[in-house]
PDB file of C-alpha atoms in Angstrom:
ATOM      1  CA  MET A   1      18.894  18.428   4.348  1.00  0.00           C
ATOM      2  CA  THR A   2      17.078  15.369   5.708  1.00  0.00           C
ATOM      3  CA  GLU A   3      14.303  14.086   3.478  1.00  0.00           C
ATOM      4  CA  GLN A   4      10.860  13.672   4.980  1.00  0.00           C
ATOM      5  CA  ALA A   5       9.919  10.080   5.760  1.00  0.00           C
ATOM      6  CA  VAL A   6       6.233  10.995   5.436  1.00  0.00           C
ATOM      7  CA  ARG A   7       5.120  13.382   2.687  1.00  0.00           C
ATOM      8  CA  THR A   8       1.729  15.079   2.473  1.00  0.00           C
ATOM      9  CA  GLU A   9       0.268  16.752  -0.612  1.00  0.00           C
ATOM     10  CA  THR A  10      -3.277  18.047  -1.125  1.00  0.00           C
ATOM     11  CA  ASP A  11      -4.500  18.816  -4.642  1.00  0.00           C
ATOM     12  CA  GLY A  12      -7.121  21.308  -5.765  1.00  0.00           C
ATOM     13  CA  ARG A  13      -9.904  18.744  -5.437  1.00  0.00           C
ATOM     14  CA  GLY A  14      -9.163  18.198  -1.763  1.00  0.00           C
ATOM     15  CA  VAL A  15      -7.430  14.829  -2.200  1.00  0.00           C
ATOM     16  CA  THR A  16      -4.649  14.465   0.372  1.00  0.00           C
ATOM     17  CA  ARG A  17      -1.968  11.929  -0.479  1.00  0.00           C
ATOM     18  CA  ILE A  18       0.044  10.781   2.510  1.00  0.00           C
ATOM     19  CA  THR A  19       3.134   8.943   1.308  1.00  0.00           C
ATOM     20  CA  LEU A  20       5.511   6.708   3.241  1.00  0.00           C
ATOM     21  CA  ALA A  21       8.713   7.998   1.667  1.00  0.00           C
ATOM     22  CA  ARG A  22      11.560   5.673   2.623  1.00  0.00           C
ATOM     23  CA  PRO A  23      11.815   3.594  -0.564  1.00  0.00           C
ATOM     24  CA  GLY A  24      15.406   2.623   0.194  1.00  0.00           C
ATOM     25  CA  LYS A  25      14.116   0.948   3.372  1.00  0.00           C
ATOM     26  CA  ARG A  26      11.019  -0.452   1.642  1.00  0.00           C
ATOM     27  CA  ASN A  27       9.071   2.218   3.544  1.00  0.00           C
ATOM     28  CA  ALA A  28       9.670   0.441   6.838  1.00  0.00           C
ATOM     29  CA  PHE A  29       8.585   2.451   9.834  1.00  0.00           C
ATOM     30  CA  ASN A  30      10.113   3.343  13.174  1.00  0.00           C
ATOM     31  CA  ASP A  31       8.957   5.484  16.072  1.00  0.00           C
ATOM     32  CA  SER A  32       9.526   8.778  14.245  1.00  0.00           C
ATOM     33  CA  VAL A  33       7.736   7.564  11.098  1.00  0.00           C
ATOM     34  CA  MET A  34       4.763   6.430  13.193  1.00  0.00           C
ATOM     35  CA  ARG A  35       4.678   9.799  14.924  1.00  0.00           C
ATOM     36  CA  ASP A  36       4.926  11.728  11.642  1.00  0.00           C
ATOM     37  CA  LEU A  37       2.263   9.558  10.026  1.00  0.00           C
ATOM     38  CA  ARG A  38      -0.130  10.067  12.904  1.00  0.00           C
ATOM     39  CA  ASP A  39       0.499  13.826  12.826  1.00  0.00           C
ATOM     40  CA  ALA A  40      -0.189  13.864   9.074  1.00  0.00           C
ATOM     41  CA  LEU A  41      -3.448  11.966   9.551  1.00  0.00           C
ATOM     42  CA  ILE A  42      -4.600  14.274  12.339  1.00  0.00           C
ATOM     43  CA  ALA A  43      -3.794  17.318  10.193  1.00  0.00           C
ATOM     44  CA  ALA A  44      -5.752  15.866   7.258  1.00  0.00           C
ATOM     45  CA  GLY A  45      -8.699  15.085   9.495  1.00  0.00           C
ATOM     46  CA  ASP A  46      -8.726  18.655  10.812  1.00  0.00           C
ATOM     47  CA  ASP A  47      -8.212  20.325   7.418  1.00  0.00           C
ATOM     48  CA  PRO A  48     -11.538  21.542   5.949  1.00  0.00           C
ATOM     49  CA  ALA A  49      -9.931  21.535   2.484  1.00  0.00           C
ATOM     50  CA  CYS A  50      -9.252  17.788   2.701  1.00  0.00           C
ATOM     51  CA  ARG A  51     -12.053  15.604   1.332  1.00  0.00           C
ATOM     52  CA  VAL A  52     -10.321  12.247   0.796  1.00  0.00           C
ATOM     53  CA  VAL A  53      -7.080  10.701   2.101  1.00  0.00           C
ATOM     54  CA  VAL A  54      -4.994   8.296  -0.002  1.00  0.00           C
ATOM     55  CA  LEU A  55      -2.335   6.396   1.960  1.00  0.00           C
ATOM     56  CA  GLN A  56       0.493   5.080  -0.203  1.00  0.00           C
ATOM     57  CA  GLY A  57       4.115   3.988  -0.271  1.00  0.00           C
ATOM     58  CA  ASP A  58       6.863   5.412  -2.475  1.00  0.00           C
ATOM     59  CA  GLY A  59       8.723   3.041  -4.787  1.00  0.00           C
ATOM     60  CA  LYS A  60       8.191  -0.683  -5.294  1.00  0.00           C
ATOM     61  CA  HIS A  61       6.587  -1.454  -1.929  1.00  0.00           C
ATOM     62  CA  PHE A  62       3.781  -0.162   0.266  1.00  0.00           C
ATOM     63  CA  SER A  63       5.723  -0.964   3.447  1.00  0.00           C
ATOM     64  CA  ALA A  64       7.805  -3.815   4.810  1.00  0.00           C
ATOM     65  CA  GLY A  65       6.517  -3.115   8.335  1.00  0.00           C
ATOM     66  CA  ALA A  66       8.870  -2.333  11.189  1.00  0.00           C
ATOM     67  CA  ASP A  67      12.383  -1.062  10.458  1.00  0.00           C
ATOM     68  CA  LEU A  68      15.177  -3.467  11.414  1.00  0.00           C
ATOM     69  CA  ASN A  69      17.071  -0.949  13.555  1.00  0.00           C
ATOM     70  CA  TYR A  70      13.845   0.049  15.267  1.00  0.00           C
ATOM     71  CA  MET A  71      13.093  -3.603  16.064  1.00  0.00           C
ATOM     72  CA  GLN A  72      16.538  -3.977  17.576  1.00  0.00           C
ATOM     73  CA  GLN A  73      15.982  -0.892  19.725  1.00  0.00           C
ATOM     74  CA  THR A  74      12.646  -2.147  21.049  1.00  0.00           C
ATOM     75  CA  ALA A  75      14.289  -5.412  22.086  1.00  0.00           C
ATOM     76  CA  GLU A  76      16.593  -3.432  24.360  1.00  0.00           C
ATOM     77  CA  LEU A  77      13.827  -1.385  25.994  1.00  0.00           C
ATOM     78  CA  SER A  78      12.258  -2.121  29.367  1.00  0.00           C
ATOM     79  CA  ARG A  79       8.785  -3.621  29.526  1.00  0.00           C
ATOM     80  CA  ASP A  80       7.273  -0.240  30.469  1.00  0.00           C
ATOM     81  CA  ALA A  81       9.035   1.476  27.572  1.00  0.00           C
ATOM     82  CA  ASN A  82       7.779  -1.263  25.254  1.00  0.00           C
ATOM     83  CA  VAL A  83       4.230  -0.673  26.475  1.00  0.00           C
ATOM     84  CA  ASP A  84       4.589   3.019  25.626  1.00  0.00           C
ATOM     85  CA  ASP A  85       5.994   2.153  22.197  1.00  0.00           C
ATOM     86  CA  ALA A  86       3.163  -0.289  21.485  1.00  0.00           C
ATOM     87  CA  LEU A  87       0.613   2.303  22.580  1.00  0.00           C
ATOM     88  CA  ALA A  88       2.117   4.694  20.010  1.00  0.00           C
ATOM     89  CA  LEU A  89       1.409   2.182  17.224  1.00  0.00           C
ATOM     90  CA  ALA A  90      -2.040   1.499  18.653  1.00  0.00           C
ATOM     91  CA  GLY A  91      -2.675   5.253  18.688  1.00  0.00           C
ATOM     92  CA  LEU A  92      -1.655   5.521  15.035  1.00  0.00           C
ATOM     93  CA  MET A  93      -4.001   2.679  14.113  1.00  0.00           C
ATOM     94  CA  GLN A  94      -6.879   4.215  16.043  1.00  0.00           C
ATOM     95  CA  THR A  95      -6.299   7.636  14.470  1.00  0.00           C
ATOM     96  CA  LEU A  96      -6.431   6.148  10.969  1.00  0.00           C
ATOM     97  CA  ASP A  97      -9.442   3.978  11.775  1.00  0.00           C
ATOM     98  CA  GLN A  98     -11.437   6.867  13.253  1.00  0.00           C
ATOM     99  CA  LEU A  99     -10.404   9.549  10.748  1.00  0.00           C
ATOM    100  CA  PRO A 100     -13.549  11.482   9.749  1.00  0.00           C
ATOM    101  CA  LYS A 101     -12.484  11.642   6.084  1.00  0.00           C
ATOM    102  CA  PRO A 102     -12.710   8.665   3.673  1.00  0.00           C
ATOM    103  CA  THR A 103      -9.404   6.780   3.439  1.00  0.00           C
ATOM    104  CA  ILE A 104      -8.028   4.695   0.575  1.00  0.00           C
ATOM    105  CA  ALA A 105      -4.955   2.464   0.802  1.00  0.00           C
ATOM    106  CA  ARG A 106      -2.958   2.208  -2.437  1.00  0.00           C
ATOM    107  CA  VAL A 107      -0.939  -0.995  -2.129  1.00  0.00           C
ATOM    108  CA  GLN A 108       1.902  -2.398  -4.227  1.00  0.00           C
ATOM    109  CA  GLY A 109       4.682  -4.870  -3.478  1.00  0.00           C
ATOM    110  CA  ALA A 110       5.244  -5.882   0.139  1.00  0.00           C
ATOM    111  CA  ALA A 111       2.759  -5.063   2.885  1.00  0.00           C
ATOM    112  CA  PHE A 112       4.051  -6.871   5.956  1.00  0.00           C
ATOM    113  CA  GLY A 113       3.341  -6.704   9.674  1.00  0.00           C
ATOM    114  CA  GLY A 114       2.122  -3.315  10.815  1.00  0.00           C
ATOM    115  CA  ALA A 115       1.639  -2.193   7.212  1.00  0.00           C
ATOM    116  CA  LEU A 116      -1.092  -4.784   6.821  1.00  0.00           C
ATOM    117  CA  GLY A 117      -2.775  -3.270   9.859  1.00  0.00           C
ATOM    118  CA  LEU A 118      -2.749   0.183   8.252  1.00  0.00           C
ATOM    119  CA  ILE A 119      -4.437  -1.264   5.172  1.00  0.00           C
ATOM    120  CA  CYS A 120      -7.145  -2.948   7.248  1.00  0.00           C
ATOM    121  CA  ALA A 121      -7.807   0.324   9.100  1.00  0.00           C
ATOM    122  CA  CYS A 122      -8.508   2.178   5.840  1.00  0.00           C
ATOM    123  CA  ASP A 123     -12.052   2.411   4.486  1.00  0.00           C
ATOM    124  CA  ILE A 124     -11.066   1.149   1.037  1.00  0.00           C
ATOM    125  CA  ALA A 125      -7.977  -0.759  -0.110  1.00  0.00           C
ATOM    126  CA  ILE A 126      -6.850  -1.330  -3.698  1.00  0.00           C
ATOM    127  CA  ALA A 127      -3.806  -3.475  -4.520  1.00  0.00           C
ATOM    128  CA  THR A 128      -1.740  -4.255  -7.573  1.00  0.00           C
ATOM    129  CA  ASP A 129      -1.535  -7.869  -8.676  1.00  0.00           C
ATOM    130  CA  ASN A 130       2.090  -8.069  -7.485  1.00  0.00           C
ATOM    131  CA  ALA A 131       1.188  -7.106  -3.907  1.00  0.00           C
ATOM    132  CA  ARG A 132       1.856  -9.611  -1.147  1.00  0.00           C
ATOM    133  CA  PHE A 133       0.885  -9.572   2.481  1.00  0.00           C
ATOM    134  CA  CYS A 134       2.198 -11.242   5.612  1.00  0.00           C
ATOM    135  CA  LEU A 135       1.619 -11.249   9.355  1.00  0.00           C
ATOM    136  CA  SER A 136       5.154 -12.366  10.144  1.00  0.00           C
ATOM    137  CA  GLU A 137       5.403 -11.467  13.837  1.00  0.00           C
ATOM    138  CA  ALA A 138       5.261 -15.011  15.257  1.00  0.00           C
ATOM    139  CA  ARG A 139       8.437 -15.899  13.327  1.00  0.00           C
ATOM    140  CA  LEU A 140      10.210 -13.550  15.729  1.00  0.00           C
ATOM    141  CA  GLY A 141       8.443 -14.869  18.798  1.00  0.00           C
ATOM    142  CA  LEU A 142       6.023 -11.933  18.740  1.00  0.00           C
ATOM    143  CA  ALA A 143       2.341 -11.365  17.931  1.00  0.00           C
ATOM    144  CA  PRO A 144       0.517  -8.838  15.693  1.00  0.00           C
ATOM    145  CA  ALA A 145      -0.980  -7.272  18.800  1.00  0.00           C
ATOM    146  CA  ALA A 146      -1.572  -3.574  18.082  1.00  0.00           C
ATOM    147  CA  ILE A 147      -2.861  -4.262  14.574  1.00  0.00           C
ATOM    148  CA  GLY A 148      -4.725  -7.420  15.564  1.00  0.00           C
ATOM    149  CA  PRO A 149      -8.164  -5.888  16.213  1.00  0.00           C
ATOM    150  CA  TYR A 150      -8.236  -4.263  12.772  1.00  0.00           C
ATOM    151  CA  VAL A 151      -7.017  -7.348  10.921  1.00  0.00           C
ATOM    152  CA  VAL A 152      -9.478  -9.630  12.735  1.00  0.00           C
ATOM    153  CA  ARG A 153     -12.291  -7.219  11.911  1.00  0.00           C
ATOM    154  CA  ALA A 154     -11.308  -7.255   8.225  1.00  0.00           C
ATOM    155  CA  ILE A 155     -10.806 -10.992   7.687  1.00  0.00           C
ATOM    156  CA  GLY A 156     -12.686 -12.595  10.583  1.00  0.00           C
ATOM    157  CA  PRO A 157     -11.388 -14.589  13.552  1.00  0.00           C
ATOM    158  CA  ARG A 158     -11.098 -17.966  11.801  1.00  0.00           C
ATOM    159  CA  GLN A 159      -8.918 -16.667   8.982  1.00  0.00           C
ATOM    160  CA  ALA A 160      -6.963 -14.569  11.473  1.00  0.00           C
ATOM    161  CA  ARG A 161      -6.090 -17.712  13.418  1.00  0.00           C
ATOM    162  CA  ARG A 162      -4.588 -19.274  10.317  1.00  0.00           C
ATOM    163  CA  TYR A 163      -2.542 -16.303   9.154  1.00  0.00           C
ATOM    164  CA  PHE A 164      -1.450 -15.151  12.624  1.00  0.00           C
ATOM    165  CA  LEU A 165      -0.237 -18.681  13.383  1.00  0.00           C
ATOM    166  CA  THR A 166       1.293 -19.780  10.057  1.00  0.00           C
ATOM    167  CA  THR A 167       2.850 -16.412   9.072  1.00  0.00           C
ATOM    168  CA  GLU A 168       2.462 -17.506   5.452  1.00  0.00           C
ATOM    169  CA  GLU A 169       2.599 -14.961   2.650  1.00  0.00           C
ATOM    170  CA  ILE A 170      -0.750 -13.985   1.176  1.00  0.00           C
ATOM    171  CA  PRO A 171      -0.774 -13.212  -2.561  1.00  0.00           C
ATOM    172  CA  ALA A 172      -2.944 -10.385  -3.844  1.00  0.00           C
ATOM    173  CA  ASN A 173      -5.685 -12.610  -5.241  1.00  0.00           C
ATOM    174  CA  ASP A 174      -6.067 -14.350  -1.882  1.00  0.00           C
ATOM    175  CA  ALA A 175      -6.003 -11.006  -0.062  1.00  0.00           C
ATOM    176  CA  VAL A 176      -9.073  -9.828  -1.951  1.00  0.00           C
ATOM    177  CA  GLN A 177     -10.893 -13.066  -1.111  1.00  0.00           C
ATOM    178  CA  LEU A 178     -10.018 -12.652   2.569  1.00  0.00           C
ATOM    179  CA  GLY A 179     -11.132  -9.021   2.720  1.00  0.00           C
ATOM    180  CA  ILE A 180      -7.719  -7.413   3.244  1.00  0.00           C
ATOM    181  CA  VAL A 181      -8.246  -5.420   0.047  1.00  0.00           C
ATOM    182  CA  HIS A 182     -11.374  -4.682  -1.967  1.00  0.00           C
ATOM    183  CA  GLU A 183      -9.933  -4.998  -5.449  1.00  0.00           C
ATOM    184  CA  VAL A 184      -6.801  -6.196  -7.251  1.00  0.00           C
ATOM    185  CA  VAL A 185      -5.766  -4.527 -10.503  1.00  0.00           C
ATOM    186  CA  ALA A 186      -2.778  -4.466 -12.836  1.00  0.00           C
ATOM    187  CA  ALA A 187      -0.023  -2.099 -11.715  1.00  0.00           C
ATOM    188  CA  GLU A 188      -0.620   0.205 -14.667  1.00  0.00           C
ATOM    189  CA  ASP A 189      -4.311   0.515 -13.752  1.00  0.00           C
ATOM    190  CA  ILE A 190      -4.140   1.255 -10.028  1.00  0.00           C
ATOM    191  CA  ASP A 191      -4.025   5.051 -10.255  1.00  0.00           C
ATOM    192  CA  GLU A 192      -6.968   5.155 -12.650  1.00  0.00           C
ATOM    193  CA  THR A 193      -8.925   2.802 -10.378  1.00  0.00           C
ATOM    194  CA  ILE A 194      -8.224   4.936  -7.321  1.00  0.00           C
ATOM    195  CA  ASN A 195      -9.056   8.130  -9.196  1.00  0.00           C
ATOM    196  CA  THR A 196     -12.438   6.658 -10.151  1.00  0.00           C
ATOM    197  CA  LEU A 197     -13.120   5.903  -6.490  1.00  0.00           C
ATOM    198  CA  VAL A 198     -11.982   9.382  -5.476  1.00  0.00           C
ATOM    199  CA  GLU A 199     -14.341  10.973  -8.004  1.00  0.00           C
ATOM    200  CA  ARG A 200     -17.209   8.898  -6.615  1.00  0.00           C
ATOM    201  CA  LEU A 201     -16.399  10.013  -3.079  1.00  0.00           C
ATOM    202  CA  LEU A 202     -16.126  13.668  -4.108  1.00  0.00           C
ATOM    203  CA  ARG A 203     -19.642  13.544  -5.563  1.00  0.00           C
ATOM    204  CA  ASN A 204     -21.010  12.710  -2.107  1.00  0.00           C
ATOM    205  CA  GLY A 205     -21.632  15.160   0.709  1.00  0.00           C
ATOM    206  CA  PRO A 206     -18.628  15.382   3.060  1.00  0.00           C
ATOM    207  CA  VAL A 207     -20.835  15.586   6.153  1.00  0.00           C
ATOM    208  CA  ALA A 208     -22.797  12.588   4.883  1.00  0.00           C
ATOM    209  CA  LEU A 209     -19.596  10.590   4.371  1.00  0.00           C
ATOM    210  CA  GLU A 210     -18.477  11.301   7.913  1.00  0.00           C
ATOM    211  CA  ALA A 211     -21.925  10.265   9.137  1.00  0.00           C
ATOM    212  CA  CYS A 212     -21.704   7.028   7.117  1.00  0.00           C
ATOM    213  CA  LYS A 213     -18.398   6.150   8.768  1.00  0.00           C
ATOM    214  CA  SER A 214     -19.841   6.925  12.183  1.00  0.00           C
ATOM    215  CA  LEU A 215     -22.909   4.814  11.401  1.00  0.00           C
ATOM    216  CA  VAL A 216     -20.853   1.756  10.495  1.00  0.00           C
ATOM    217  CA  ALA A 217     -18.727   2.148  13.613  1.00  0.00           C
ATOM    218  CA  ARG A 218     -21.782   2.553  15.826  1.00  0.00           C
ATOM    219  CA  THR A 219     -23.810  -0.322  14.393  1.00  0.00           C
ATOM    220  CA  GLN A 220     -20.862  -2.700  14.559  1.00  0.00           C
ATOM    221  CA  MET A 221     -19.591  -1.316  17.876  1.00  0.00           C
ATOM    222  CA  ASP A 222     -16.497  -0.862  15.778  1.00  0.00           C
ATOM    223  CA  GLY A 223     -12.949  -0.330  16.919  1.00  0.00           C
ATOM    224  CA  PRO A 224     -11.090  -1.505  20.009  1.00  0.00           C
ATOM    225  CA  ASP A 225     -11.873   0.159  23.319  1.00  0.00           C
ATOM    226  CA  GLU A 226      -9.214   1.493  25.677  1.00  0.00           C
ATOM    227  CA  ALA A 227      -9.065  -1.774  27.613  1.00  0.00           C
ATOM    228  CA  LEU A 228      -8.350  -3.766  24.441  1.00  0.00           C
ATOM    229  CA  ILE A 229      -5.747  -1.255  23.285  1.00  0.00           C
ATOM    230  CA  ARG A 230      -4.015  -1.534  26.651  1.00  0.00           C
ATOM    231  CA  TYR A 231      -4.161  -5.334  26.476  1.00  0.00           C
ATOM    232  CA  THR A 232      -2.511  -5.391  23.041  1.00  0.00           C
ATOM    233  CA  ALA A 233       0.248  -3.052  24.237  1.00  0.00           C
ATOM    234  CA  GLU A 234       0.921  -5.172  27.327  1.00  0.00           C
ATOM    235  CA  LEU A 235       0.905  -8.329  25.198  1.00  0.00           C
ATOM    236  CA  ILE A 236       3.508  -7.181  22.684  1.00  0.00           C
ATOM    237  CA  ALA A 237       5.653  -5.591  25.409  1.00  0.00           C
ATOM    238  CA  GLY A 238       5.706  -8.883  27.314  1.00  0.00           C
ATOM    239  CA  LEU A 239       6.643 -10.813  24.177  1.00  0.00           C
ATOM    240  CA  ARG A 240       9.352  -8.365  23.135  1.00  0.00           C
ATOM    241  CA  THR A 241      11.035  -8.447  26.534  1.00  0.00           C
ATOM    242  CA  GLY A 242      10.501 -12.176  27.134  1.00  0.00           C
ATOM    243  CA  ASP A 243      13.021 -14.927  26.435  1.00  0.00           C
ATOM    244  CA  GLU A 244      11.347 -16.134  23.249  1.00  0.00           C
ATOM    245  CA  GLY A 245      10.969 -12.688  21.705  1.00  0.00           C
ATOM    246  CA  GLN A 246      14.570 -11.831  22.530  1.00  0.00           C
ATOM    247  CA  GLU A 247      15.773 -15.097  20.985  1.00  0.00           C
ATOM    248  CA  GLY A 248      13.592 -14.618  17.917  1.00  0.00           C
ATOM    249  CA  LEU A 249      14.963 -11.165  17.224  1.00  0.00           C
ATOM    250  CA  ARG A 250      18.570 -12.243  17.841  1.00  0.00           C
ATOM    251  CA  ALA A 251      18.117 -15.137  15.434  1.00  0.00           C
ATOM    252  CA  PHE A 252      16.627 -12.830  12.815  1.00  0.00           C
ATOM    253  CA  LEU A 253      19.469 -10.331  13.125  1.00  0.00           C
ATOM    254  CA  GLU A 254      22.080 -13.109  13.091  1.00  0.00           C
ATOM    255  CA  LYS A 255      20.398 -14.759  10.078  1.00  0.00           C
ATOM    256  CA  ARG A 256      19.943 -18.110  11.800  1.00  0.00           C
ATOM    257  CA  GLN A 257      17.053 -20.277  12.900  1.00  0.00           C
ATOM    258  CA  PRO A 258      15.615 -19.513  16.361  1.00  0.00           C
ATOM    259  CA  ALA A 259      16.145 -22.056  19.120  1.00  0.00           C
ATOM    260  CA  TRP A 260      12.605 -23.427  18.874  1.00  0.00           C
ATOM    261  CA  ILE A 261      13.205 -24.750  15.350  1.00  0.00           C
ATOM    262  CA  GLN A 262      14.807 -28.178  15.478  1.00  0.00           C
ATOM    263  CA  GLU A 263      16.896 -29.032  12.451  1.00  0.00           C
TER     264      GLU A 263
END
C-alpha cells in the first residue's frame, strides 16, 4: 500500500494538521504532492469543524523544495506544459494565502525554494533554531517566480533582491529578522509554542478571524492578481525551457558547475 505524501488530521479542538510526509525525500514536492496539498487545504477551508490549520513537515526537515525527479521532468516539458505546471504551484500558493482559516507554519531543518514560499503564505510561522532557508533557484538558471510575490511581501523588495540574487542560506535567527518567520525557538519548545498560539486563536471568534484576514488583504491590496500569476508562470516556464535553465539543471544532475561559472 502506497503511503500518503500529504497527511491530514483534525483533533477534537478543530486543529487540522497538514503534514508533508515524505521524510525520506526531505519532504520534497512534485506535481502530485502539490495537488494533494492543495486539495487538503481546500478541504480544511471548507470544513466547519476546522478552526486552525498547522502546516508541517515530517522528520528532520520542513521541505527541501522541489523533488529532483520532478525537476528533471519539468526540464523535458514544452513551454506550454511548463506554464501549466507553474500555474499549479501558483494555485497552491494562492489557496494557502487566501485560506479563510488561520494558518501556522511549523518549520524545522531545511526550507528551500518553494517551501519558503509556503511559509511566507501562512499567517504565522514558527521555526526551530536549526531551521535554514534558501531561495536557490538562480543556481539552476531559474527564478523563484510562483512564490516570489509572497516572499517579497514578507521580507520586502530590497531584501528580496539580495536573497533572490545571491541564493545564500538564511539561518533561523536571520529569518526572524527578515520576516520569514515570526519566532525562533529551541526544537524541544516548538510544539508548546505553537499550542499556545493555537489556544489564543481558538479563544477568538472564527468569523472574526476570517474577517481579520480579509481586512488585512483588502487594506494592503494583498495577494497577486491573475495577471501577476500568469506573468510568474510564463517567467519560470521560459527559464526552464531556455538554454540557461536547461544547462543549470543538467549541471546540477551531473554534479558539476554550470557553464556560466568560470573556474
